[in-house]
Coordinates of C-alpha atoms and ligand atoms in Angstrom, one line a residue:
Chain A
M265 CA -14.3 5.6 19.1
F266 CA -10.6 5.2 19.5
K267 CA -10.8 7.6 22.4
D268 CA -12.4 5.0 24.5
E269 CA -9.6 2.6 24.0
F270 CA -7.0 5.4 24.3
E271 CA -8.3 6.4 27.7
K272 CA -7.6 2.9 29.1
Y273 CA -3.9 3.6 28.9
D274 CA -1.6 5.6 31.1
W275 CA 1.4 7.2 29.4
D276 CA 3.9 6.6 32.2
E277 CA 2.9 2.9 32.6
V278 CA 3.2 2.3 28.9
Q279 CA 6.6 4.0 28.8
S280 CA 8.0 2.0 31.6
S281 CA 6.7 -1.2 30.1
I282 CA 8.5 -0.5 26.9
Y283 CA 11.7 0.2 28.7
A284 CA 11.3 -3.0 30.7
K285 CA 11.4 -5.2 27.6
T286 CA 14.3 -7.7 27.5
A287 CA 16.4 -9.4 24.9
A288 CA 14.2 -12.5 25.3
D289 CA 11.1 -10.4 24.4
V290 CA 12.9 -9.1 21.3
E291 CA 13.9 -12.5 20.2
R292 CA 10.4 -13.9 20.7
A293 CA 9.0 -11.0 18.6
L294 CA 11.6 -11.6 15.8
H295 CA 10.9 -15.3 15.6
K296 CA 7.1 -15.1 15.4
T297 CA 5.2 -14.9 12.2
R298 CA 2.4 -12.7 13.5
R299 CA 3.3 -10.0 16.0
D300 CA 1.0 -8.2 18.4
I301 CA 1.4 -4.9 20.1
E302 CA 3.5 -6.3 22.9
D303 CA 6.0 -7.5 20.3
F304 CA 6.0 -4.1 18.8
K305 CA 6.9 -2.7 22.2
A306 CA 9.8 -5.1 22.4
L307 CA 11.0 -4.1 18.9
I308 CA 11.0 -0.4 19.6
S309 CA 12.6 -0.8 23.1
P310 CA 16.2 -0.2 23.9
A311 CA 16.6 -3.9 24.3
A312 CA 16.2 -4.3 20.6
A313 CA 19.1 -2.0 19.7
P314 CA 21.7 -4.9 19.4
Y315 CA 19.3 -6.6 17.0
L316 CA 19.3 -3.8 14.5
E317 CA 21.0 -5.7 11.6
Q318 CA 18.7 -8.7 12.1
M319 CA 15.6 -6.4 12.2
A320 CA 16.9 -4.6 9.0
Q321 CA 17.2 -7.9 7.1
L322 CA 13.8 -9.1 8.2
S323 CA 12.2 -5.7 7.3
H324 CA 13.9 -5.8 3.9
R325 CA 12.6 -9.2 3.1
I326 CA 9.0 -8.6 4.3
T327 CA 8.8 -5.3 2.5
Q328 CA 10.0 -6.8 -0.8
K329 CA 7.5 -9.6 -0.5
R330 CA 4.6 -7.2 -0.1
F331 CA 5.7 -4.2 -2.1
G332 CA 8.2 -5.6 -4.5
K333 CA 11.2 -3.6 -5.6
T334 CA 9.3 -0.4 -5.9
I335 CA 9.2 3.0 -4.3
Q336 CA 6.1 5.2 -4.8
L337 CA 7.0 8.8 -5.5
Y338 CA 4.8 11.8 -4.5
A339 CA 5.2 15.5 -4.2
P340 CA 3.8 17.9 -1.6
L341 CA 2.0 20.9 -3.0
Y342 CA 1.7 23.7 -0.4
L343 CA -1.4 25.7 -1.1
S344 CA -1.3 28.1 1.8
N345 CA 0.9 29.1 4.8
E346 CA -1.9 31.1 6.5
C347 CA -2.5 29.8 10.0
Q348 CA -4.5 30.9 13.0
N349 CA -2.9 28.4 15.3
I350 CA 0.2 28.7 17.4
C351 CA 2.2 25.5 17.3
N352 CA 5.6 26.3 18.6
Y353 CA 7.5 23.8 16.4
C354 CA 6.1 25.0 13.1
G355 CA 7.3 27.7 10.7
F356 CA 3.8 28.7 9.8
S357 CA 2.7 29.3 13.4
F358 CA 0.4 32.4 13.8
D359 CA 3.0 34.3 15.8
N360 CA 5.7 33.8 13.3
K361 CA 6.4 36.8 11.2
L362 CA 6.4 35.8 7.5
K363 CA 4.7 36.8 4.4
R364 CA 1.4 34.8 4.2
R365 CA 0.2 33.6 0.9
T366 CA -2.7 31.4 -0.3
L367 CA -2.5 30.3 -3.9
S368 CA -5.2 31.3 -6.3
S369 CA -6.7 28.8 -8.7
I370 CA -4.5 30.0 -11.5
E371 CA -1.4 29.7 -9.2
I372 CA -2.5 26.2 -8.1
L373 CA -2.6 25.1 -11.8
Q374 CA 0.8 26.7 -12.4
E375 CA 2.3 24.6 -9.6
A376 CA 0.5 21.6 -10.8
E377 CA 1.8 22.0 -14.3
Y378 CA 5.3 22.0 -12.9
L379 CA 4.8 18.8 -10.9
K380 CA 3.1 17.1 -13.8
K381 CA 6.2 17.9 -16.0
E382 CA 8.4 16.4 -13.3
G383 CA 6.3 13.2 -13.8
F384 CA 4.3 13.2 -10.6
E385 CA 0.9 11.5 -10.5
H386 CA 0.5 11.4 -6.7
V387 CA 0.3 14.7 -5.0
L388 CA -0.2 15.8 -1.4
L389 CA -1.9 19.1 -0.8
V390 CA -0.8 20.9 2.3
T391 CA -2.2 24.0 4.1
G392 CA -2.2 25.5 7.6
E393 CA -5.4 26.2 9.4
A394 CA -7.1 29.4 8.4
N395 CA -10.8 28.7 8.1
K396 CA -11.8 32.0 6.5
T397 CA -9.4 31.9 3.6
V398 CA -8.6 28.2 3.4
G399 CA -11.8 26.5 4.5
V400 CA -13.4 23.5 3.1
D401 CA -14.7 25.4 0.1
Y402 CA -11.2 26.3 -0.8
L403 CA -10.0 22.7 -0.4
Q404 CA -12.9 21.4 -2.4
K405 CA -12.1 23.8 -5.2
A406 CA -8.5 22.7 -5.2
V407 CA -9.4 19.0 -5.3
Q408 CA -11.8 19.6 -8.2
L409 CA -9.2 21.6 -10.0
L410 CA -6.5 19.0 -9.6
S411 CA -8.3 15.7 -9.8
P412 CA -8.4 15.7 -13.6
H413 CA -4.6 16.2 -13.7
F414 CA -3.4 13.7 -11.2
A415 CA -4.1 10.0 -10.5
N416 CA -3.9 10.3 -6.8
L417 CA -4.6 13.2 -4.4
S418 CA -4.0 13.4 -0.7
I419 CA -4.4 16.3 1.8
E420 CA -2.6 17.3 5.0
V421 CA -4.8 20.1 6.3
Q422 CA -6.9 21.0 9.4
P423 CA -9.2 18.2 10.7
L424 CA -12.6 18.4 9.0
E425 CA -16.1 17.0 9.7
E426 CA -17.1 13.6 8.4
A427 CA -19.5 15.1 5.9
E428 CA -16.8 17.3 4.6
Y429 CA -14.5 14.4 4.1
K430 CA -17.2 12.5 2.2
M431 CA -17.7 15.5 -0.1
L432 CA -14.0 15.7 -0.9
A433 CA -13.8 12.0 -1.4
D434 CA -16.6 12.2 -3.9
D435 CA -14.6 14.8 -5.8
G436 CA -11.7 12.4 -6.1
L437 CA -9.7 12.8 -2.8
Y438 CA -7.8 9.6 -2.0
A439 CA -6.1 10.0 1.3
V440 CA -6.0 12.2 4.4
L441 CA -2.9 12.6 6.5
V442 CA -3.6 13.7 10.1
Y443 CA -0.8 13.4 12.5
Q444 CA -1.5 13.5 16.2
E445 CA 1.9 15.1 16.8
T446 CA 2.0 13.5 20.3
Y447 CA -0.4 11.2 22.2
H448 CA 0.9 12.8 25.5
K449 CA -2.4 14.5 26.3
D450 CA -1.1 16.9 29.0
N451 CA 2.0 18.0 27.2
Y452 CA 0.1 18.3 23.9
K453 CA -1.1 21.7 25.3
L454 CA 2.5 22.9 25.7
Y455 CA 3.1 22.7 22.0
H456 CA -0.3 23.8 20.7
T457 CA -1.0 26.8 22.8
K458 CA -3.6 28.7 20.7
G459 CA -6.2 27.9 18.0
K460 CA -8.3 25.0 17.0
K461 CA -5.4 22.6 16.9
S462 CA -5.1 22.8 20.7
N463 CA -8.2 20.6 20.9
F464 CA -6.5 17.2 21.5
D465 CA -9.7 15.2 21.5
Y466 CA -11.0 16.6 18.2
R467 CA -7.8 15.7 16.5
L468 CA -7.7 12.2 18.1
D469 CA -11.2 11.5 16.8
T470 CA -10.3 12.5 13.2
P471 CA -9.3 9.1 11.9
D472 CA -12.7 7.8 13.2
R473 CA -14.4 10.4 11.1
L474 CA -12.2 9.6 8.1
G475 CA -13.0 5.9 8.4
N476 CA -16.7 6.6 8.6
A477 CA -16.4 8.9 5.6
G478 CA -14.9 6.1 3.5
V479 CA -11.7 7.9 2.6
H480 CA -9.4 5.3 1.0
K481 CA -6.2 5.9 3.0
I482 CA -5.4 7.5 6.4
G483 CA -2.0 8.6 7.2
L484 CA -0.9 8.6 10.9
G485 CA 2.2 9.6 12.8
V486 CA 3.7 11.7 15.5
L487 CA 6.2 14.5 15.4
I488 CA 9.4 12.9 16.7
G489 CA 11.2 15.4 19.0
L490 CA 8.3 16.4 21.2
E491 CA 7.8 13.5 23.7
D492 CA 9.4 10.0 24.1
W493 CA 9.2 8.6 20.6
R494 CA 8.9 5.0 21.7
T495 CA 5.8 5.7 23.8
D496 CA 4.3 7.9 21.1
N497 CA 4.8 5.2 18.5
F498 CA 3.2 2.7 20.7
F499 CA 0.1 4.8 20.8
T500 CA 0.2 5.2 17.0
A501 CA 0.4 1.4 16.7
L502 CA -2.6 1.1 19.0
H503 CA -4.4 3.6 16.9
V504 CA -3.7 1.7 13.7
N505 CA -4.8 -1.6 15.3
Y506 CA -8.0 0.0 16.3
L507 CA -8.6 1.5 12.9
E508 CA -7.8 -1.7 11.0
R509 CA -10.3 -3.6 13.1
N510 CA -13.0 -1.0 12.6
F511 CA -12.4 0.3 9.1
W512 CA -11.1 -2.8 7.4
Q513 CA -11.6 -1.3 3.9
T514 CA -9.2 1.6 4.6
K515 CA -5.5 1.6 3.9
Y516 CA -3.0 3.1 6.4
S517 CA 0.3 4.8 6.1
I518 CA 2.8 5.9 8.8
S519 CA 5.3 8.8 8.6
F520 CA 8.2 9.6 10.9
P521 CA 8.7 13.4 10.7
R522 CA 11.6 14.5 12.9
L523 CA 11.4 18.0 14.4
R524 CA 13.7 20.2 12.3
P525 CA 15.0 23.5 13.2
A526 CA 13.1 26.4 11.6
T527 CA 13.2 30.1 12.1
G528 CA 12.2 31.1 15.7
L529 CA 11.1 27.7 17.0
I530 CA 11.6 25.4 19.9
E531 CA 14.5 23.0 20.0
P532 CA 13.6 19.3 20.0
K533 CA 13.1 18.0 23.6
V534 CA 14.1 14.5 22.6
V535 CA 16.4 13.6 19.8
I536 CA 16.2 10.4 17.9
S537 CA 19.4 9.1 16.4
D538 CA 19.6 7.7 12.8
K539 CA 20.1 4.3 14.3
E540 CA 17.0 4.6 16.4
L541 CA 15.0 5.9 13.5
V542 CA 16.0 2.8 11.5
Q543 CA 15.0 0.6 14.4
L544 CA 11.6 2.3 14.6
I545 CA 11.0 2.0 10.8
C546 CA 12.0 -1.7 10.9
A547 CA 9.9 -2.3 14.0
W548 CA 6.9 -0.9 12.2
R549 CA 7.5 -3.1 9.1
I550 CA 7.9 -6.3 11.2
F551 CA 4.9 -5.5 13.2
N552 CA 2.6 -4.5 10.3
E553 CA 3.7 -6.1 7.0
E554 CA 1.1 -4.4 4.9
I555 CA 1.3 -0.8 6.0
E556 CA 2.8 2.0 3.9
L557 CA 5.9 3.7 5.4
S558 CA 6.6 7.1 4.1
I559 CA 9.8 9.1 4.2
S560 CA 9.9 12.8 3.3
T561 CA 12.7 15.1 2.2
R562 CA 13.1 16.2 5.9
E563 CA 15.6 13.4 6.0
N564 CA 19.0 13.7 4.4
E565 CA 20.4 12.1 1.3
V566 CA 22.4 9.4 2.9
F567 CA 19.6 8.3 5.2
R568 CA 17.1 8.3 2.3
N569 CA 19.4 6.3 0.1
H570 CA 19.6 3.5 2.6
I571 CA 16.1 3.5 3.9
I572 CA 14.8 2.3 0.6
Q573 CA 16.0 -1.1 1.3
L574 CA 14.9 -1.1 4.9
G575 CA 11.1 -0.9 4.8
A576 CA 10.2 2.4 3.2
T577 CA 7.6 2.3 0.5
T578 CA 6.8 5.9 -0.3
M579 CA 8.9 9.0 -0.8
S580 CA 8.7 12.6 -1.7
A581 CA 11.3 14.1 -4.0
G582 CA 12.3 17.5 -5.1
S583 CA 9.9 19.0 -2.5
K584 CA 9.2 22.6 -1.7
T585 CA 7.4 23.4 1.5
N586 CA 6.3 26.9 0.7
P587 CA 3.2 27.9 -1.2
G588 CA 4.2 28.7 -4.8
G589 CA 7.6 27.2 -4.2
Y590 CA 7.8 25.3 -7.4
A591 CA 6.8 27.8 -10.1
V592 CA 4.9 30.8 -8.7
E593 CA 7.3 32.2 -6.1
P594 CA 10.3 29.9 -5.6
E595 CA 12.0 32.2 -3.1
S596 CA 9.4 32.4 -0.2
L597 CA 10.0 31.0 3.3
E598 CA 9.6 27.2 3.8
Q599 CA 7.7 25.4 6.5
F600 CA 10.7 23.4 7.5
E601 CA 14.2 23.0 6.0
I602 CA 14.6 20.4 3.3
D603 CA 17.5 18.1 4.0
D604 CA 17.5 16.2 0.7
S605 CA 17.5 18.9 -1.9
R606 CA 18.2 16.7 -4.9
S607 CA 16.1 17.1 -8.0
V608 CA 13.4 14.6 -8.8
A609 CA 15.6 13.1 -11.6
E610 CA 18.5 12.6 -9.1
V611 CA 16.3 10.8 -6.6
K612 CA 14.8 8.7 -9.4
Q613 CA 18.3 7.8 -10.5
M614 CA 19.3 6.9 -7.0
I615 CA 16.3 4.6 -6.6
E616 CA 17.1 2.9 -9.8
G617 CA 20.7 2.5 -8.8
K618 CA 19.5 0.5 -5.9
G619 CA 17.6 -1.9 -8.2
Y620 CA 14.3 -0.4 -7.4
K621 CA 11.6 1.0 -9.7
A622 CA 10.3 4.5 -9.0
V623 CA 6.5 4.2 -9.3
W624 CA 4.7 7.4 -10.4
K625 CA 1.2 6.1 -10.9
D626 CA -0.5 3.5 -8.7
W627 CA -4.1 4.6 -8.7
E628 CA -7.0 5.3 -11.0
Q629 CA -10.1 7.1 -9.9
F630 CA -12.5 4.3 -10.4
A631 CA -15.2 5.7 -8.1
S632 CA -15.6 9.2 -9.2
F633 CA -17.2 8.4 -12.6
G634 CA -19.5 5.5 -11.6
Chain B
M177 CA 0.9 -35.1 -27.5
S178 CA -0.6 -31.7 -27.8
D179 CA -1.8 -30.4 -24.5
F180 CA -3.2 -27.0 -25.0
L181 CA -5.3 -24.9 -22.6
K182 CA -8.3 -23.3 -24.1
I183 CA -10.0 -20.4 -22.4
A184 CA -12.8 -18.7 -24.3
D185 CA -11.5 -18.0 -27.8
K186 CA -7.8 -18.4 -27.0
T187 CA -5.5 -21.4 -26.9
F188 CA -2.4 -21.4 -24.7
S189 CA 0.6 -23.7 -24.9
S190 CA 2.0 -22.2 -21.6
R191 CA 0.2 -22.9 -18.4
L192 CA 2.2 -20.3 -16.5
F193 CA 0.4 -17.0 -16.2
T194 CA 2.3 -14.1 -14.8
G195 CA 2.0 -10.6 -13.2
T196 CA 3.8 -7.4 -13.8
G197 CA 3.9 -5.8 -10.4
K198 CA 6.8 -5.5 -8.0
F199 CA 9.7 -5.8 -10.5
G200 CA 12.7 -3.6 -9.9
N201 CA 12.5 -2.3 -13.4
H202 CA 10.5 -2.8 -16.6
Q203 CA 13.4 -4.3 -18.6
L204 CA 14.0 -7.0 -16.0
M205 CA 10.3 -7.7 -16.0
E206 CA 10.3 -8.1 -19.7
D207 CA 13.3 -10.4 -19.6
A208 CA 11.7 -12.6 -16.9
L209 CA 8.4 -12.8 -18.7
I210 CA 10.1 -13.9 -21.9
A211 CA 12.1 -16.5 -20.0
S212 CA 8.9 -17.8 -18.3
G213 CA 7.4 -18.6 -21.7
T214 CA 4.1 -17.0 -20.4
E215 CA 1.4 -16.1 -22.9
L216 CA -1.0 -14.4 -20.5
V217 CA 0.2 -11.5 -18.4
T218 CA -1.9 -9.5 -16.0
V219 CA -1.5 -5.8 -15.7
A220 CA -3.1 -3.6 -13.0
L221 CA -5.1 -0.9 -14.7
R222 CA -4.2 1.5 -11.9
R223 CA -0.5 1.2 -12.8
V224 CA -1.0 1.9 -16.5
S225 CA -0.5 5.4 -17.6
L226 CA -3.6 6.1 -19.6
D227 CA -2.0 9.2 -21.2
G228 CA 1.0 7.3 -22.6
E229 CA 4.1 8.2 -20.5
D230 CA 7.5 7.2 -21.8
D231 CA 8.5 4.5 -19.3
D232 CA 5.2 2.9 -19.4
I233 CA 4.8 -0.7 -18.6
L234 CA 2.9 -1.5 -21.7
Q235 CA 5.8 -0.8 -24.0
H236 CA 7.6 -3.8 -22.5
L237 CA 4.7 -6.2 -23.2
H238 CA 4.5 -5.9 -26.9
H239 CA 5.3 -9.4 -28.0
A240 CA 3.3 -11.5 -30.4
H241 CA 2.9 -14.4 -28.0
I242 CA 2.0 -12.3 -24.9
N243 CA -1.7 -11.6 -24.3
L244 CA -2.7 -8.9 -21.8
L245 CA -5.1 -9.6 -19.0
P246 CA -6.0 -6.3 -17.4
N247 CA -7.0 -6.5 -13.8
T248 CA -9.2 -4.3 -11.6
S249 CA -7.0 -4.3 -8.5
G250 CA -7.9 -1.3 -6.4
V251 CA -11.6 -1.3 -6.8
R252 CA -13.8 -1.9 -3.8
N253 CA -17.1 -3.0 -5.2
A254 CA -19.0 -4.3 -8.2
K255 CA -19.8 -0.8 -9.4
E256 CA -16.2 0.4 -9.4
A257 CA -15.1 -2.9 -11.0
I258 CA -17.5 -2.5 -13.9
F259 CA -16.3 1.0 -14.5
A260 CA -12.7 -0.1 -14.4
A261 CA -13.4 -3.0 -16.8
H262 CA -14.8 -0.7 -19.4
L263 CA -11.9 1.7 -18.9
A264 CA -9.5 -1.3 -19.4
R265 CA -11.2 -2.5 -22.5
E266 CA -10.9 0.9 -24.0
A267 CA -7.3 1.5 -23.0
L268 CA -5.9 -1.9 -23.6
Q269 CA -8.1 -3.0 -26.5
T270 CA -9.0 -6.4 -25.0
N271 CA -12.2 -7.7 -23.6
W272 CA -10.3 -10.1 -21.3
L273 CA -10.5 -9.2 -17.7
K274 CA -9.1 -10.5 -14.4
L275 CA -11.9 -9.4 -12.0
E276 CA -10.3 -8.5 -8.7
I277 CA -12.4 -7.0 -6.0
H278 CA -10.6 -6.8 -2.7
P279 CA -12.0 -4.1 -0.5
D280 CA -9.6 -5.2 2.3
P281 CA -6.4 -3.4 1.5
K282 CA -4.5 -5.3 4.2
Y283 CA -4.8 -9.0 3.2
L284 CA -6.4 -8.3 -0.2
M285 CA -9.1 -10.8 0.4
P286 CA -11.5 -11.0 -2.5
D287 CA -15.1 -10.0 -1.8
P288 CA -17.3 -12.9 -3.0
I289 CA -20.6 -11.0 -3.1
E290 CA -19.4 -8.1 -5.1
T291 CA -17.3 -10.4 -7.4
L292 CA -20.4 -12.5 -8.3
K293 CA -22.4 -9.3 -9.0
A294 CA -19.8 -7.8 -11.2
A295 CA -19.1 -11.0 -13.0
E296 CA -22.7 -11.4 -14.0
Q297 CA -22.9 -7.9 -15.4
L298 CA -19.5 -8.0 -17.2
V299 CA -20.3 -11.3 -18.9
K300 CA -23.5 -9.6 -20.2
D301 CA -21.3 -6.7 -21.4
G302 CA -19.3 -9.0 -23.5
F303 CA -16.2 -9.5 -21.3
I304 CA -14.2 -12.7 -20.9
V305 CA -14.2 -12.7 -17.2
L306 CA -11.6 -14.5 -15.0
P307 CA -12.5 -13.8 -11.4
Y308 CA -10.0 -13.9 -8.5
I309 CA -11.7 -15.5 -5.6
H310 CA -11.2 -17.4 -2.4
A311 CA -10.9 -21.2 -2.8
D312 CA -14.7 -21.6 -2.3
P313 CA -16.2 -24.4 -4.3
V314 CA -19.8 -23.1 -4.2
L315 CA -18.7 -19.7 -5.3
C316 CA -16.9 -21.2 -8.2
K317 CA -20.1 -23.0 -9.3
R318 CA -22.1 -19.8 -9.0
L319 CA -19.6 -18.0 -11.1
E320 CA -19.6 -20.7 -13.7
D321 CA -23.4 -20.3 -13.8
V322 CA -23.2 -16.7 -14.7
G323 CA -20.8 -17.4 -17.5
V324 CA -17.2 -16.7 -16.4
A325 CA -14.5 -18.1 -18.7
A326 CA -12.4 -19.6 -15.9
V327 CA -12.0 -19.3 -12.1
M328 CA -8.9 -18.1 -10.2
P329 CA -9.0 -19.4 -6.6
L330 CA -6.2 -18.4 -4.3
G331 CA -3.6 -20.8 -2.9
S332 CA -2.9 -18.5 0.0
P333 CA -3.1 -14.7 0.5
I334 CA -1.7 -12.5 -2.3
G335 CA 2.1 -12.0 -2.0
S336 CA 2.4 -14.3 0.9
N337 CA 4.4 -17.0 -0.9
M338 CA 2.9 -19.5 1.4
G339 CA 1.9 -22.1 -1.2
L340 CA -1.3 -24.1 -1.4
K341 CA -2.8 -23.5 2.0
T342 CA -6.2 -24.1 0.5
L343 CA -5.3 -27.5 -1.0
E344 CA -8.4 -29.4 0.1
F345 CA -10.7 -26.8 -1.4
L346 CA -8.7 -26.5 -4.6
Q347 CA -9.1 -30.2 -5.1
I348 CA -12.9 -30.0 -4.7
I349 CA -13.0 -27.0 -7.1
I350 CA -10.9 -28.8 -9.7
E351 CA -13.1 -31.9 -9.4
Q352 CA -16.3 -30.1 -9.9
S353 CA -15.4 -27.4 -12.4
N354 CA -16.5 -27.1 -16.0
V355 CA -14.3 -24.1 -16.7
P356 CA -10.5 -24.0 -16.3
V357 CA -9.2 -23.5 -12.8
I358 CA -6.2 -21.2 -12.5
V359 CA -4.5 -21.2 -9.1
D360 CA -3.7 -17.6 -8.3
A361 CA -1.9 -16.0 -5.4
G362 CA 0.4 -17.5 -2.8
I363 CA 2.5 -19.6 -5.1
G364 CA 6.0 -18.8 -3.7
A365 CA 8.2 -21.5 -5.2
P366 CA 8.4 -23.7 -8.3
S367 CA 7.5 -26.7 -6.1
H368 CA 4.2 -25.0 -5.2
A369 CA 3.4 -24.5 -8.9
A370 CA 4.3 -28.1 -9.6
A371 CA 2.0 -29.2 -6.8
A372 CA -0.9 -27.2 -8.1
M373 CA -0.4 -28.7 -11.6
E374 CA -0.1 -32.2 -10.2
I375 CA -3.6 -32.0 -8.6
G376 CA -5.0 -31.0 -11.9
A377 CA -5.1 -27.2 -12.0
D378 CA -5.3 -26.0 -15.6
A379 CA -2.8 -23.2 -15.0
V380 CA -1.1 -21.1 -12.3
L381 CA -0.5 -17.4 -12.0
V382 CA 2.8 -16.3 -10.4
N383 CA 3.9 -12.7 -9.7
T384 CA 5.7 -11.9 -6.4
A385 CA 7.9 -15.0 -6.4
I386 CA 9.3 -14.1 -9.8
A387 CA 9.5 -10.3 -9.3
V388 CA 11.3 -10.2 -6.0
A389 CA 13.7 -13.2 -6.5
G390 CA 17.4 -12.5 -6.5
N391 CA 17.5 -13.5 -10.2
P392 CA 14.0 -13.1 -11.7
V393 CA 15.0 -14.4 -15.1
M394 CA 16.4 -17.6 -13.7
I395 CA 13.4 -18.2 -11.3
A396 CA 11.1 -17.6 -14.3
K397 CA 12.7 -20.4 -16.1
A398 CA 12.4 -22.6 -13.0
F399 CA 8.7 -21.9 -12.8
R400 CA 8.3 -22.7 -16.5
M401 CA 9.9 -26.1 -15.9
A402 CA 8.0 -26.8 -12.7
V403 CA 4.7 -26.0 -14.4
E404 CA 5.5 -28.3 -17.3
A405 CA 6.7 -31.0 -15.0
G406 CA 3.6 -30.8 -12.8
R407 CA 1.4 -30.9 -15.8
M408 CA 3.2 -33.8 -17.3
A409 CA 2.9 -35.7 -14.0
Y410 CA -0.8 -35.0 -14.0
N411 CA -1.2 -36.3 -17.5
A412 CA 0.9 -39.3 -16.7
K413 CA -1.5 -40.2 -13.9
L414 CA 0.7 -40.1 -10.8
G415 CA 0.8 -43.3 -8.8
A416 CA -1.3 -43.2 -5.6
V417 CA 0.5 -42.1 -2.5
K418 CA 0.2 -44.9 0.1
A419 CA 0.0 -44.1 3.7
Y420 CA 0.9 -47.7 4.8
A421 CA 2.3 -50.8 3.1
E422 CA -0.1 -53.3 1.5
A423 CA 1.9 -56.5 1.9
S424 CA -0.9 -58.9 2.2
S425 CA -4.7 -58.8 2.5
P426 CA -5.5 -60.1 6.0
L427 CA -9.1 -58.9 6.0
T428 CA -10.1 -60.2 2.6
E429 CA -8.1 -63.3 2.3
F430 CA -11.0 -65.5 3.1
L431 CA -12.7 -64.5 -0.1
N432 CA -10.1 -66.2 -2.3
Ligands
LIG61 S1 1.5 22.8 12.5 FE1 -0.2 23.3 11.2 S2 -1.7 24.2 12.5 FE2 0.2 24.3 13.6 S3 1.1 26.3 13.1 FE3 1.9 24.8 11.6 S4 0.5 24.9 9.9 FE4 -0.5 25.8 11.6

């Protein structure tokens, strides 16, 4: 279990070791061909800031070599905003007053039809955590309903049991995104005050369960704005390293959600600048040449336009973060504010303008018929 | 002198096979493939829109001299590969298949055990099977035994552009093979392609190096020329490379 490895580390020690990295450490990391986790620390450290252009160029080259001039497009499909948990950074938090809604099968298909028309083949299903109404049965039904219509389905929902993941994978589920939010175990409680999500360990063990269940892809990440982002990303990298060693048949992706203001929520405790976020993304690419790096519409237009050439491989476009937001009830309240509100066609045009190909379909469900 | 490559029922005058992934757009891909002179182009089934979308890749590959070689990239075992192969045959109307089973999504290393299993079944099912494999001479012979049409050992990891890191093993494979040997993966520069042809490879497959070059059309031409040059050098019987000078014969002089 990753937990065993995780427990060997002390947050404060890791943090000071990152901040102690020097220019020489950064240069060594840049000139190697294979980088280890100490190199990653150097690349995300303040000492690497003056090397940003060099890192960007390296990241650009490495990304093109592996992924070509392509950007994979996906759309989030919010199925429900019901949630029993209190997470004080989230718009769907239990104590937040808003109209709750869980899409019915007919509504799910209406939303799906909209996304299909836009051209999407990769779709991410999102819910809060409300086990009575949006339990595993509901999710299974949604996957069964949608898997004939899309080439590739992912979920970002409450952590499930291994057997449940297996079941969903058999029905055509491709990937599961489960962000630890922060690896700072003590402070995790401050953000997740009530409900199942407050169980840090169960969440931490989730990728192990996913690996055992044979899910094709696992998405990891932390919510940037809670704790020191460098230290949190070190732990994410440690987690990926562990998973790659133990579940070598699984693919991994990393996201970099920044805490966004939403109605009635906490302010970010730490703020990452655009420069630092670029540094972080490039550091990930240089450290792990094969990993998918995903950028959502939480980021603004300008940032998204440029990040295409700096290491990103996957993007959402034209997103709505409220259940029914595409076709059923476009006016309901969103989980977080979208910063890039361009249409799918506009984003596609931007990608092509950069000399990249927007990829809609990159999967076929080979297994589910066998 | 005619120097054609024959694989199963097809004859090729170009020994440069190409891929279709990683290009910035489909038009550029089409232009580069035309410039390369390639006659066999591999397409990932998972990238093909089976319900016929407008900007689909296949529409750019309709040329009389271009043959499609669907590949099974994305499958993790023999069972999935066999399923994908049948899907490909139906969708693309060809029984040619590049059998790729790399359950490791990081380095995309081919699984020899699953590949052999799948190859055996697919040959029985009437496919022309070209398996992508590690440069493993024994595995190549085993695949030949089950009836594959060619073997496709790697030069170095897919997309790495590192060239012929497996040179010694490729030479053994070429020496022993009764089926065409196509060096696949890792060829990052025209000089690598020429080197593979010089040691006697029957063809090479190049994708990343063309797709992500600053000028894919120009590099495609360069690859075409390099493959032709390498093949010509092979046919011309290259002079031996000498590690030291042979001015006199001090050890055998007494025999004269
Ligand atoms: S982050 Fe997830 S679990 Fe927490 S309140 Fe929001 S939807 Fe619920």
